[in-house]
mmCIF file of C-alpha atoms in Angstrom:
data_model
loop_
_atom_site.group_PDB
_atom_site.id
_atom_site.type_symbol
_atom_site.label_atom_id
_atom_site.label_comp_id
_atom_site.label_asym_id
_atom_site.label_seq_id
_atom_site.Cartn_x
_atom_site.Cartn_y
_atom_site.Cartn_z
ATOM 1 C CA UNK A 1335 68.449 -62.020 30.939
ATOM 2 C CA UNK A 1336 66.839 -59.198 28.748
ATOM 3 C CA UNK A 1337 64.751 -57.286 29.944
ATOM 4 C CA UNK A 1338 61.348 -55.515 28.769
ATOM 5 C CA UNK A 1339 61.289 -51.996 26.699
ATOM 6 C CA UNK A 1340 58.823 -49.945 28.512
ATOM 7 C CA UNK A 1341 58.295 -48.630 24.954
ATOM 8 C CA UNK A 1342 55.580 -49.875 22.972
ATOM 9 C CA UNK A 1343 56.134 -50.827 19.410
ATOM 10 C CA UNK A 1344 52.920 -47.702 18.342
ATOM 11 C CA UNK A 1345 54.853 -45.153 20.422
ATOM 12 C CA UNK A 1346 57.709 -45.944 18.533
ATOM 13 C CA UNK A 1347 55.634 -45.368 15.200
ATOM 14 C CA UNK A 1348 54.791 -42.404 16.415
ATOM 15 C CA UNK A 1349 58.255 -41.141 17.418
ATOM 16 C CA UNK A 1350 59.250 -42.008 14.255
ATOM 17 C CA UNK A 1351 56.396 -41.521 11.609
ATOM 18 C CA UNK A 1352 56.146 -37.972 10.740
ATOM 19 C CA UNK A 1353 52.806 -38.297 9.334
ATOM 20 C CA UNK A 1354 51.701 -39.242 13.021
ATOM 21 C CA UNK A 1355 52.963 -36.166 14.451
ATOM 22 C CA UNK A 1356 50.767 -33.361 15.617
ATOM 23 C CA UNK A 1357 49.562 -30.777 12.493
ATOM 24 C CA UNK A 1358 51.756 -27.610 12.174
ATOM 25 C CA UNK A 1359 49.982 -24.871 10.079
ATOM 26 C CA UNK A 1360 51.060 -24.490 6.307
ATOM 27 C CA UNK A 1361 52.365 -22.284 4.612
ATOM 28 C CA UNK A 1362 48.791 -21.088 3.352
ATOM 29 C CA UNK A 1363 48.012 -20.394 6.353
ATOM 30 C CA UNK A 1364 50.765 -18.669 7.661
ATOM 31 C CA UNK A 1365 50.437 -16.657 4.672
ATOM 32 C CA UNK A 1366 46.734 -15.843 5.133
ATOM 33 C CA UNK A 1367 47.859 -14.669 8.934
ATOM 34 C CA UNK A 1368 50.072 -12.619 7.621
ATOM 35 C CA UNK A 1369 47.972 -10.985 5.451
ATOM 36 C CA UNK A 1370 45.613 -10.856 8.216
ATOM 37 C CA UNK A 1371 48.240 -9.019 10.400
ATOM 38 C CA UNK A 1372 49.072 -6.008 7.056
ATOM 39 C CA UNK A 1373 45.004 -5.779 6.181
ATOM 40 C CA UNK A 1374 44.805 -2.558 8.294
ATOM 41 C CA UNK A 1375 48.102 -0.842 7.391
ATOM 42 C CA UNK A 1376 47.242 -1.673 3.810
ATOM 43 C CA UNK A 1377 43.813 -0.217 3.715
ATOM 44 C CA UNK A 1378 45.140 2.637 5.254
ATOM 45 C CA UNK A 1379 47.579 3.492 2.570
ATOM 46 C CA UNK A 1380 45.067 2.697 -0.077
ATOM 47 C CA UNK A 1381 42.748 5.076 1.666
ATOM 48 C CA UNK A 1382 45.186 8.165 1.729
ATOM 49 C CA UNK A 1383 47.441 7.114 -1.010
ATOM 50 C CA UNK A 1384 45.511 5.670 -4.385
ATOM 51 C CA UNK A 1385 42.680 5.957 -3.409
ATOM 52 C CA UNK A 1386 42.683 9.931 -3.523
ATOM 53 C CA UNK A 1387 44.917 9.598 -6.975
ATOM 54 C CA UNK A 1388 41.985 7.242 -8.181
ATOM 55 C CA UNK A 1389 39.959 9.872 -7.177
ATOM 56 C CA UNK A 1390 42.030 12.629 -9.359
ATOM 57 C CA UNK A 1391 41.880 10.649 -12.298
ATOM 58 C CA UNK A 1392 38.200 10.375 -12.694
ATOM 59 C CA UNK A 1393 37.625 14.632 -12.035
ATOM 60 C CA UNK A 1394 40.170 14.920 -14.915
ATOM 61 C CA UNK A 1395 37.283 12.985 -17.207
ATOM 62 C CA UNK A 1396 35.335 15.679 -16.156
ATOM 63 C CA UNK A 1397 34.498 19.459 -16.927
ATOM 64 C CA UNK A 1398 34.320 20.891 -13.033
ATOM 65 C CA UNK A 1399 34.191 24.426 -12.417
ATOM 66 C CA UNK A 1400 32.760 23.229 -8.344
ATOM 67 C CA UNK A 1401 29.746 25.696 -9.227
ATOM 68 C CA UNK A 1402 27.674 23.348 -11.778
ATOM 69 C CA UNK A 1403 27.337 19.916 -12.172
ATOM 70 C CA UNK A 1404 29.948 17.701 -13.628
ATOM 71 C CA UNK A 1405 30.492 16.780 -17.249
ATOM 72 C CA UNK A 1406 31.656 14.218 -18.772
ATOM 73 C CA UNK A 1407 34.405 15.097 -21.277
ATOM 74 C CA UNK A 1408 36.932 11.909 -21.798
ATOM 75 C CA UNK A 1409 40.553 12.824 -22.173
ATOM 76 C CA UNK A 1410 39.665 16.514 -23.686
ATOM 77 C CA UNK A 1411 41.283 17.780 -20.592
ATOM 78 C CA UNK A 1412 44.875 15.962 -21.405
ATOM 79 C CA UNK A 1413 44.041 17.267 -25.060
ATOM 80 C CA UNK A 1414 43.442 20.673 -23.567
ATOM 81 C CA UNK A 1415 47.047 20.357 -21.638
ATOM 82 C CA UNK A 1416 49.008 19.058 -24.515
ATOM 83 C CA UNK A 1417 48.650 22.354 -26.646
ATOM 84 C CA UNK A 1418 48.252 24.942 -23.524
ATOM 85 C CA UNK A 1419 51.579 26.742 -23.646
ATOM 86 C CA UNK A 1420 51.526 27.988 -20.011
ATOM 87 C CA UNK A 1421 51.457 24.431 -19.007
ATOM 88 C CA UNK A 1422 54.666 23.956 -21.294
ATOM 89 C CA UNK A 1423 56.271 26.335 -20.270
ATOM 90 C CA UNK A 1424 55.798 25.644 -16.298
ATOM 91 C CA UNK A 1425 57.244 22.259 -17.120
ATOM 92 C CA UNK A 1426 60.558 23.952 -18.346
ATOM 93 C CA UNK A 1427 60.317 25.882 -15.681
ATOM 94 C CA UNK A 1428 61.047 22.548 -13.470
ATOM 95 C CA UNK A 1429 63.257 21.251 -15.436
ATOM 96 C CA UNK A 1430 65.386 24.100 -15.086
ATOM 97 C CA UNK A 1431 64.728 24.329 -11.051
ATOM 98 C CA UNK A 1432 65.346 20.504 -10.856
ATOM 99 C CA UNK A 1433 68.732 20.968 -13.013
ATOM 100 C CA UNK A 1434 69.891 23.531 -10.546
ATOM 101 C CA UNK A 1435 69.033 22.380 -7.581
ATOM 102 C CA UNK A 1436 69.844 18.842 -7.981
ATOM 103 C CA UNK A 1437 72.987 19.635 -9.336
ATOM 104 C CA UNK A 1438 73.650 22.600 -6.496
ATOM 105 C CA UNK A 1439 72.452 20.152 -3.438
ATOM 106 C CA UNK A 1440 75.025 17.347 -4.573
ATOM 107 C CA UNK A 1441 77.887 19.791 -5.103
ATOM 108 C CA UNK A 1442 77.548 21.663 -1.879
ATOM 109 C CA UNK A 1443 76.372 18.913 0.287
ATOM 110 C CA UNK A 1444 79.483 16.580 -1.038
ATOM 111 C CA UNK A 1445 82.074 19.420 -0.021
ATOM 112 C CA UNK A 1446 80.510 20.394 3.121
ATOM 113 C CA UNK A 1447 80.428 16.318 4.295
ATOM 114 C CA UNK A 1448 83.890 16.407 3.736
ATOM 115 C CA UNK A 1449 84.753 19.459 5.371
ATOM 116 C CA UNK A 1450 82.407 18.299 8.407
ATOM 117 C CA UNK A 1451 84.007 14.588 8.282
ATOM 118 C CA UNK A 1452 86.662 15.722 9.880
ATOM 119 C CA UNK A 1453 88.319 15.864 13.490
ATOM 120 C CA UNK A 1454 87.976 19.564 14.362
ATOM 121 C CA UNK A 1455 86.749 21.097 17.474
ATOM 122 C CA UNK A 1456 82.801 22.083 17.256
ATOM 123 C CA UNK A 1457 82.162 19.668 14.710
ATOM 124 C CA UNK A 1458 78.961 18.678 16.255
ATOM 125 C CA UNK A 1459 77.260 22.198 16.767
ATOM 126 C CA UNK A 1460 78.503 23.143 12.676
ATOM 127 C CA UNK A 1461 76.380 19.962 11.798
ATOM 128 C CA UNK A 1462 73.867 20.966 14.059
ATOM 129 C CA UNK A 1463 73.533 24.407 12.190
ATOM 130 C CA UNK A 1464 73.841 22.907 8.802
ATOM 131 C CA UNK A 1465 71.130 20.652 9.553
ATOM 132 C CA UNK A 1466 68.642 23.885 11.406
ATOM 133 C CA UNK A 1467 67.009 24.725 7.837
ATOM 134 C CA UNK A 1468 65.576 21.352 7.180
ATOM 135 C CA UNK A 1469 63.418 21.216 10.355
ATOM 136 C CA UNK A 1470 62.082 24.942 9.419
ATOM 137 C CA UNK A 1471 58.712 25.087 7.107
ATOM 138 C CA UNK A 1472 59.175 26.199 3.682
ATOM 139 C CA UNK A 1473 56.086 28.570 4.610
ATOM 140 C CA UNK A 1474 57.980 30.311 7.793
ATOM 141 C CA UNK A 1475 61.248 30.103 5.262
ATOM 142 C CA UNK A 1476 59.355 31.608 2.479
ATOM 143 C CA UNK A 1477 58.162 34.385 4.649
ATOM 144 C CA UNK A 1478 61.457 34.632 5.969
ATOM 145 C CA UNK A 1479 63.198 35.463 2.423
ATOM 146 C CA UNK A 1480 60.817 37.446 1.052
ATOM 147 C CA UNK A 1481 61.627 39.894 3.638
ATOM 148 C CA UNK A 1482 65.501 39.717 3.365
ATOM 149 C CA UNK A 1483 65.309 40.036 -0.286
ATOM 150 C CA UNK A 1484 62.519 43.075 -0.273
ATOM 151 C CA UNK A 1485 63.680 46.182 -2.140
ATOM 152 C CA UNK A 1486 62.988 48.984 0.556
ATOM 153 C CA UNK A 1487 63.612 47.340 3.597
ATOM 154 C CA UNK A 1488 65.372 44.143 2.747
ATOM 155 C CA UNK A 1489 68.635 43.028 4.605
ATOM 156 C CA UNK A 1490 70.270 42.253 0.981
ATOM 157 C CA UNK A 1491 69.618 45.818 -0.662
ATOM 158 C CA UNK A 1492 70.458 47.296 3.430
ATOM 159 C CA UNK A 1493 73.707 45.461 3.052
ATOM 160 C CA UNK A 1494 74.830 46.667 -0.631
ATOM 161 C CA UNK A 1495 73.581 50.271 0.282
ATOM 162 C CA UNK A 1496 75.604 50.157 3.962
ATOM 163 C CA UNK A 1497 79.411 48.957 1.837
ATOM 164 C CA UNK A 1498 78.671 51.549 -0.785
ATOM 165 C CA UNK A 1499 77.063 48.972 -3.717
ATOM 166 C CA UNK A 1500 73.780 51.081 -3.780
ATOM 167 C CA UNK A 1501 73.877 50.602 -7.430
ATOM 168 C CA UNK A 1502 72.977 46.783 -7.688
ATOM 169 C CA UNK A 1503 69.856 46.820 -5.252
ATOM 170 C CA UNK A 1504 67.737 45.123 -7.027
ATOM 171 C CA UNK A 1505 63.827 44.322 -6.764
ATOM 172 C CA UNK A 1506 65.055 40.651 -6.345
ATOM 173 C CA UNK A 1507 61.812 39.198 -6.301
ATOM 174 C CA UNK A 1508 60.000 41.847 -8.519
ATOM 175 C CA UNK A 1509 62.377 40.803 -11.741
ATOM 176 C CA UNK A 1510 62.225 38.089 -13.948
ATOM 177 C CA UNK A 1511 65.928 37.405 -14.626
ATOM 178 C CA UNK A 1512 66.751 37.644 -10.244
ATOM 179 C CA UNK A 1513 63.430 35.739 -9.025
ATOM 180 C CA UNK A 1514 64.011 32.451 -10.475
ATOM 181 C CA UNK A 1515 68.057 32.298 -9.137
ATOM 182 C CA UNK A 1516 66.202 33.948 -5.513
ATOM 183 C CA UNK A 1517 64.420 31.205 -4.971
ATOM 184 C CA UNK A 1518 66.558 28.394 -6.297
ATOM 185 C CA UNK A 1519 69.379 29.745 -3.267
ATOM 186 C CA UNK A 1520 66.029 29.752 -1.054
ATOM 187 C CA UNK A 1521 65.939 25.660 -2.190
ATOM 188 C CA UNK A 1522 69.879 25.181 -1.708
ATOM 189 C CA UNK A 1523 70.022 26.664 1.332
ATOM 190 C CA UNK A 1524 66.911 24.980 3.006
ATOM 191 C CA UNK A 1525 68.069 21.546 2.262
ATOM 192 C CA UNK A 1526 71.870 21.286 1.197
ATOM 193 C CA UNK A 1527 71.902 19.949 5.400
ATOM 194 C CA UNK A 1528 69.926 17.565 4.443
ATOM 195 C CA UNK A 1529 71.508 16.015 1.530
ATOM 196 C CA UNK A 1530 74.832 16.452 3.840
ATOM 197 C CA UNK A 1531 73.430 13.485 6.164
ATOM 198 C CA UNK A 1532 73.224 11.264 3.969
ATOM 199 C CA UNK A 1533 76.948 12.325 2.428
ATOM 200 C CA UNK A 1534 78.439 11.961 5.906
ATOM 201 C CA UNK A 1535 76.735 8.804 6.216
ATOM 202 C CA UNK A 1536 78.516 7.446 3.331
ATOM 203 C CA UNK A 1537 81.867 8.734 4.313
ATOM 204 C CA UNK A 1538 81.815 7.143 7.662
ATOM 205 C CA UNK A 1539 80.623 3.737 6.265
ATOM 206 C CA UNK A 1540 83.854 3.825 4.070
ATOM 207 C CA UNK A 1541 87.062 1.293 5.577
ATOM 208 C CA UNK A 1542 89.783 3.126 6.755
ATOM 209 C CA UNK A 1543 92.020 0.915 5.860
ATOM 210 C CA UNK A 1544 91.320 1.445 2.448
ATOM 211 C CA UNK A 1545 92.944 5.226 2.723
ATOM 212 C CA UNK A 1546 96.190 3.517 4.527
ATOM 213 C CA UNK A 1547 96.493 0.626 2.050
ATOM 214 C CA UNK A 1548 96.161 3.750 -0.774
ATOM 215 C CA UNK A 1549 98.448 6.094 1.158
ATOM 216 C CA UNK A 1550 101.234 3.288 1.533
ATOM 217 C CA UNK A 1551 100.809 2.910 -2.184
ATOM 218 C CA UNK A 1552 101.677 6.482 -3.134
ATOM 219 C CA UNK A 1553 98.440 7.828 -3.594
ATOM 220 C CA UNK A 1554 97.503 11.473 -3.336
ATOM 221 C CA UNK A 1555 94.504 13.155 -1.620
ATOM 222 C CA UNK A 1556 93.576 13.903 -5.417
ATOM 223 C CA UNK A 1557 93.579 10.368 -6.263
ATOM 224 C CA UNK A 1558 92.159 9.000 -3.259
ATOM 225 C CA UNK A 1559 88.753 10.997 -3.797
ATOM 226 C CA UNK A 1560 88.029 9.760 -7.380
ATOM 227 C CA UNK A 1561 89.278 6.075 -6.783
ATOM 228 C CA UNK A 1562 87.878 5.557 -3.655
ATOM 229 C CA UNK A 1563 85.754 8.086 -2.199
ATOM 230 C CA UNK A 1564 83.006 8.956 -4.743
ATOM 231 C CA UNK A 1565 82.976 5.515 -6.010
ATOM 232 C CA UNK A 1566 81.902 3.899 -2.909
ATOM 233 C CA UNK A 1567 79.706 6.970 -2.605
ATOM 234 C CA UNK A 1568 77.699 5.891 -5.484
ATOM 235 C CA UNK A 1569 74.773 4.859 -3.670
ATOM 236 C CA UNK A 1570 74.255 7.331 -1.647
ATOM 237 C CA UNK A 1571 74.767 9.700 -4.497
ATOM 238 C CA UNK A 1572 71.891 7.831 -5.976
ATOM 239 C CA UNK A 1573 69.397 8.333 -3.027
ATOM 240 C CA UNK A 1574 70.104 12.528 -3.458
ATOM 241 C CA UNK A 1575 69.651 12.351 -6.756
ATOM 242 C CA UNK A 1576 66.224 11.093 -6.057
ATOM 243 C CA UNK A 1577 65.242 12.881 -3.740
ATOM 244 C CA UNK A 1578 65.891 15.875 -4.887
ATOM 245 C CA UNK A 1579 64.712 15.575 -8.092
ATOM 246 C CA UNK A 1580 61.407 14.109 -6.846
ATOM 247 C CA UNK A 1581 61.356 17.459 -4.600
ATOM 248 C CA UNK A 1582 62.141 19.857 -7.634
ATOM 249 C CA UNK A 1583 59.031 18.425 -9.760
ATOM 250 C CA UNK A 1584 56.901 18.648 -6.683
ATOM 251 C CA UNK A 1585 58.036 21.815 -5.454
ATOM 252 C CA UNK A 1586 55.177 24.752 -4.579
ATOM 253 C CA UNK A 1587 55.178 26.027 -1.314
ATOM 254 C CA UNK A 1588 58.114 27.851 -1.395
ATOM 255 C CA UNK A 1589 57.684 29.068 -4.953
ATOM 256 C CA UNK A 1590 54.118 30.613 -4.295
ATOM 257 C CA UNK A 1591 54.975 32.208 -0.714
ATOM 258 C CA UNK A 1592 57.513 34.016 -2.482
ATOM 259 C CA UNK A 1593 56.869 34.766 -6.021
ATOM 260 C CA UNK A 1594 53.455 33.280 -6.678
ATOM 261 C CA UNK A 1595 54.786 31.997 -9.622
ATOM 262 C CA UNK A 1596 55.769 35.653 -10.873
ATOM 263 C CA UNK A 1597 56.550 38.021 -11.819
ATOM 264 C CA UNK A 1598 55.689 37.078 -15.431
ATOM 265 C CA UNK A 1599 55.292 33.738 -14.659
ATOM 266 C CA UNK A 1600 59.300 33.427 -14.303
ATOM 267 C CA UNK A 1601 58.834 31.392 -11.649
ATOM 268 C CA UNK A 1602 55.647 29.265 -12.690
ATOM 269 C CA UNK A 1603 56.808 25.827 -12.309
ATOM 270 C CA UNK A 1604 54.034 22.670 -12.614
ATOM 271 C CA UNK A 1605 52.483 22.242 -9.235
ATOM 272 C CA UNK A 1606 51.997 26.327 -8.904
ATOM 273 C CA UNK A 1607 49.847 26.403 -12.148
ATOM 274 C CA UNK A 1608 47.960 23.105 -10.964
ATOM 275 C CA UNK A 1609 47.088 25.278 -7.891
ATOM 276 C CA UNK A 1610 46.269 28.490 -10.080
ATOM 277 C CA UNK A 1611 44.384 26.432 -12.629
ATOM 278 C CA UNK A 1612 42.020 25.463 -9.678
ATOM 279 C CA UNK A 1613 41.569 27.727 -7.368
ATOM 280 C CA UNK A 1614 42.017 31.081 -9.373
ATOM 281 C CA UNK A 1615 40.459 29.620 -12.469
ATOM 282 C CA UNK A 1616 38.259 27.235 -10.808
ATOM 283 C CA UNK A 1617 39.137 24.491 -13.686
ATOM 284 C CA UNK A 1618 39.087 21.914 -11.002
ATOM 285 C CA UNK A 1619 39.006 18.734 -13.861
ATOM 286 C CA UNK A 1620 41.790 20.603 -15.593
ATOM 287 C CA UNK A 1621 43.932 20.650 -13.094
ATOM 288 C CA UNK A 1622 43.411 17.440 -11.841
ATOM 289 C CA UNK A 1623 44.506 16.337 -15.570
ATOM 290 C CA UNK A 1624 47.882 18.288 -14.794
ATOM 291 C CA UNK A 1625 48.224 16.964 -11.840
ATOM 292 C CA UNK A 1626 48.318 13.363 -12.939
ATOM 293 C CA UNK A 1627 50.293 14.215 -15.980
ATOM 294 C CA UNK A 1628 52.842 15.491 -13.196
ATOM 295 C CA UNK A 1629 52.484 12.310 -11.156
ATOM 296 C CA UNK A 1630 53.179 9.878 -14.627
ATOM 297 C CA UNK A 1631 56.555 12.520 -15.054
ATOM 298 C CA UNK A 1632 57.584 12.248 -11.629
ATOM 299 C CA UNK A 1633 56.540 7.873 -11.373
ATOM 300 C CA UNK A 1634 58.931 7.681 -14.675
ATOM 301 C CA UNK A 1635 61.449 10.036 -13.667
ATOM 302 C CA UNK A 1636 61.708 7.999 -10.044
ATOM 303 C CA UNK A 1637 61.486 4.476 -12.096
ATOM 304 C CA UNK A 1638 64.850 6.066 -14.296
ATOM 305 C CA UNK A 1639 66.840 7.131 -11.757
ATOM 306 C CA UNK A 1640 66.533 4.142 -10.081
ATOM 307 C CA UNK A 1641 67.274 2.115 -13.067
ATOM 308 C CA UNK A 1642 70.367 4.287 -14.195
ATOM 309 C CA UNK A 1643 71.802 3.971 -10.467
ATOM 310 C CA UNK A 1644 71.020 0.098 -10.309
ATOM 311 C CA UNK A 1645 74.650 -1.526 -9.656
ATOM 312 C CA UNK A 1646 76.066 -4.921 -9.643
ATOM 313 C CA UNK A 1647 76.127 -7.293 -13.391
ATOM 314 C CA UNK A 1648 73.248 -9.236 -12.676
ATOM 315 C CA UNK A 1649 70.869 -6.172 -12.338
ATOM 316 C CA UNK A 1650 72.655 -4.556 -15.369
ATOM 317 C CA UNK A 1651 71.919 -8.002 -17.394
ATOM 318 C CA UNK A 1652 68.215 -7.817 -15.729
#
């Protein structure tokens, strides 16, 4: 005899009927929460971030000297800029620091991963101590080589005068032609460590078996390092590359702690005359115009290098 379901023919509707089942939240809304949720962090890098470049761009409409009011000028600053040789000739300045450092930090930090990949004994204390100059300020650093390279009582002239080489002490930071290469070794020796990280990163995150399989195959060391090793080093290449260009065209601590942009203006790269065009000459819209001229180089240099290091066909076809 059959018996009775204790299941009722509208609970089965409703087990069944998904448009009788209880209201989940939509995507709108989950969106909306979200948003909800990234409100503060967004408003607080609008407040430090554009908001103070926003800022910048409207003094550079201005003529501000921070004595007398305001004027109103337009784009006369950027006018001003575009035929102000100084200016010019800061920016070639960087070009050349950028060139040599860039170049310098992806040599040297390439070799010294590679020397520091390997199994030796103290490996962890020589990474430790290529790593010390990156935690250091580049104030205390810039303090630091100014004295080493000062003429009377510098360790560098001390040195050359101690081995019997008193005849190339030089005023290293008192002469155009040595104050530029000073402080670009100042830059390569304050962050090569840094740019080694990242190198040694990409060296461990490379297959072992892909040396073996090459080994078996006859390969040398030689051919092993361009076949394998910088190739799949390619991005991490790429993330030096822009980092320490970004850090050549922003560079100004250093410079000014130890040359002040002299002697001659050698050293004058783009940020350091911002900084002199402001507070020496108190041409506070004109160097906010350099200043954002600086940001669109260094926004379009960034937006390059990322382009030019961009890997795979589709993004290539993109």
């Amino acid at each position: 005899m059959p018996t009775l379901s204790s299941r009722t023919p509208s609970g089965d509707a409703q087990a069944t009927n998904p448009r009788l089942s209880p209201a989940r939240p939509g995507l709108g809304f989950r969106r909306f929460e979200f948003l909800v949720w990234l409100a503060p962090a967004l408003l607080l890098v609008g407040a430090l971030t554009y908001l103070p470049i926003l800022t910048e761009f409207v003094l550079s409409l201005f003529a501000a000297d921070g004595f007398s009011m305001p004027r109103f000028i337009g784009f006369a600053n950027y006018t001003q800029a575009a035929g102000q040789p100084d200016f010019w000739a800061a920016l070639l300045n960087n070009i050349w620091y950028a060139i040599s450092t860039v170049s310098g930090k992806l040599v040297l930090g390439l070799i010294a991963a590679l020397l520091l990949n390997g199994p030796f004994r103290g490996r962890a204390a020589f990474r430790a101590l290529f790593f010390l100059p990156v935690i250091l300020s580049f104030v205390a650093i810039g303090l630091l080589w100014t004295l080493i390279f000062n003429y009377n009582y510098g360790l560098i002239n001390f040195l050359l005068q101690a081995v019997g080489l008193a005849d190339l002490k030089r005023d290293w930071l008192g002469a155009p032609e040595t104050a530029f290469p000073a402080v670009i070794f100042v830059d390569l020796w304050k962050w090569t460590g840094f740019h080694v990280v990242i190198y040694l990163a990409g060296l461990q995150s490379i297959p072992a078996d892909l040396y073996e399989a090459a080994a078996l195959d006859g390969a040398s060391r030689w051919q092993m390092f361009w076949r394998i090793t910088l190739p799949l080093l390619k991005p991490f290449t790429a993330v030096n590359v822009v980092i320490a260009s970004l850090g050549a065209f922003s560079v100004f601590d250093l410079i000014y702690v130890m040359t002040q942009g002299g002697p001659f203006k050698s050293t004058n790269v783009a940020m350091v005359e911002v900084y002199l065009q402001a507070f020496q000459f108190n041409q506070f819209g004109y160097a906010a115009a350099l200043s954002v001229i600086v940001l669109l180089l260094i926004t379009g240099l960034s937006l390059g290098l990322l382009r030019i290091f961009r890997s795979g066909p589709a993004e290539r076809e993109a």
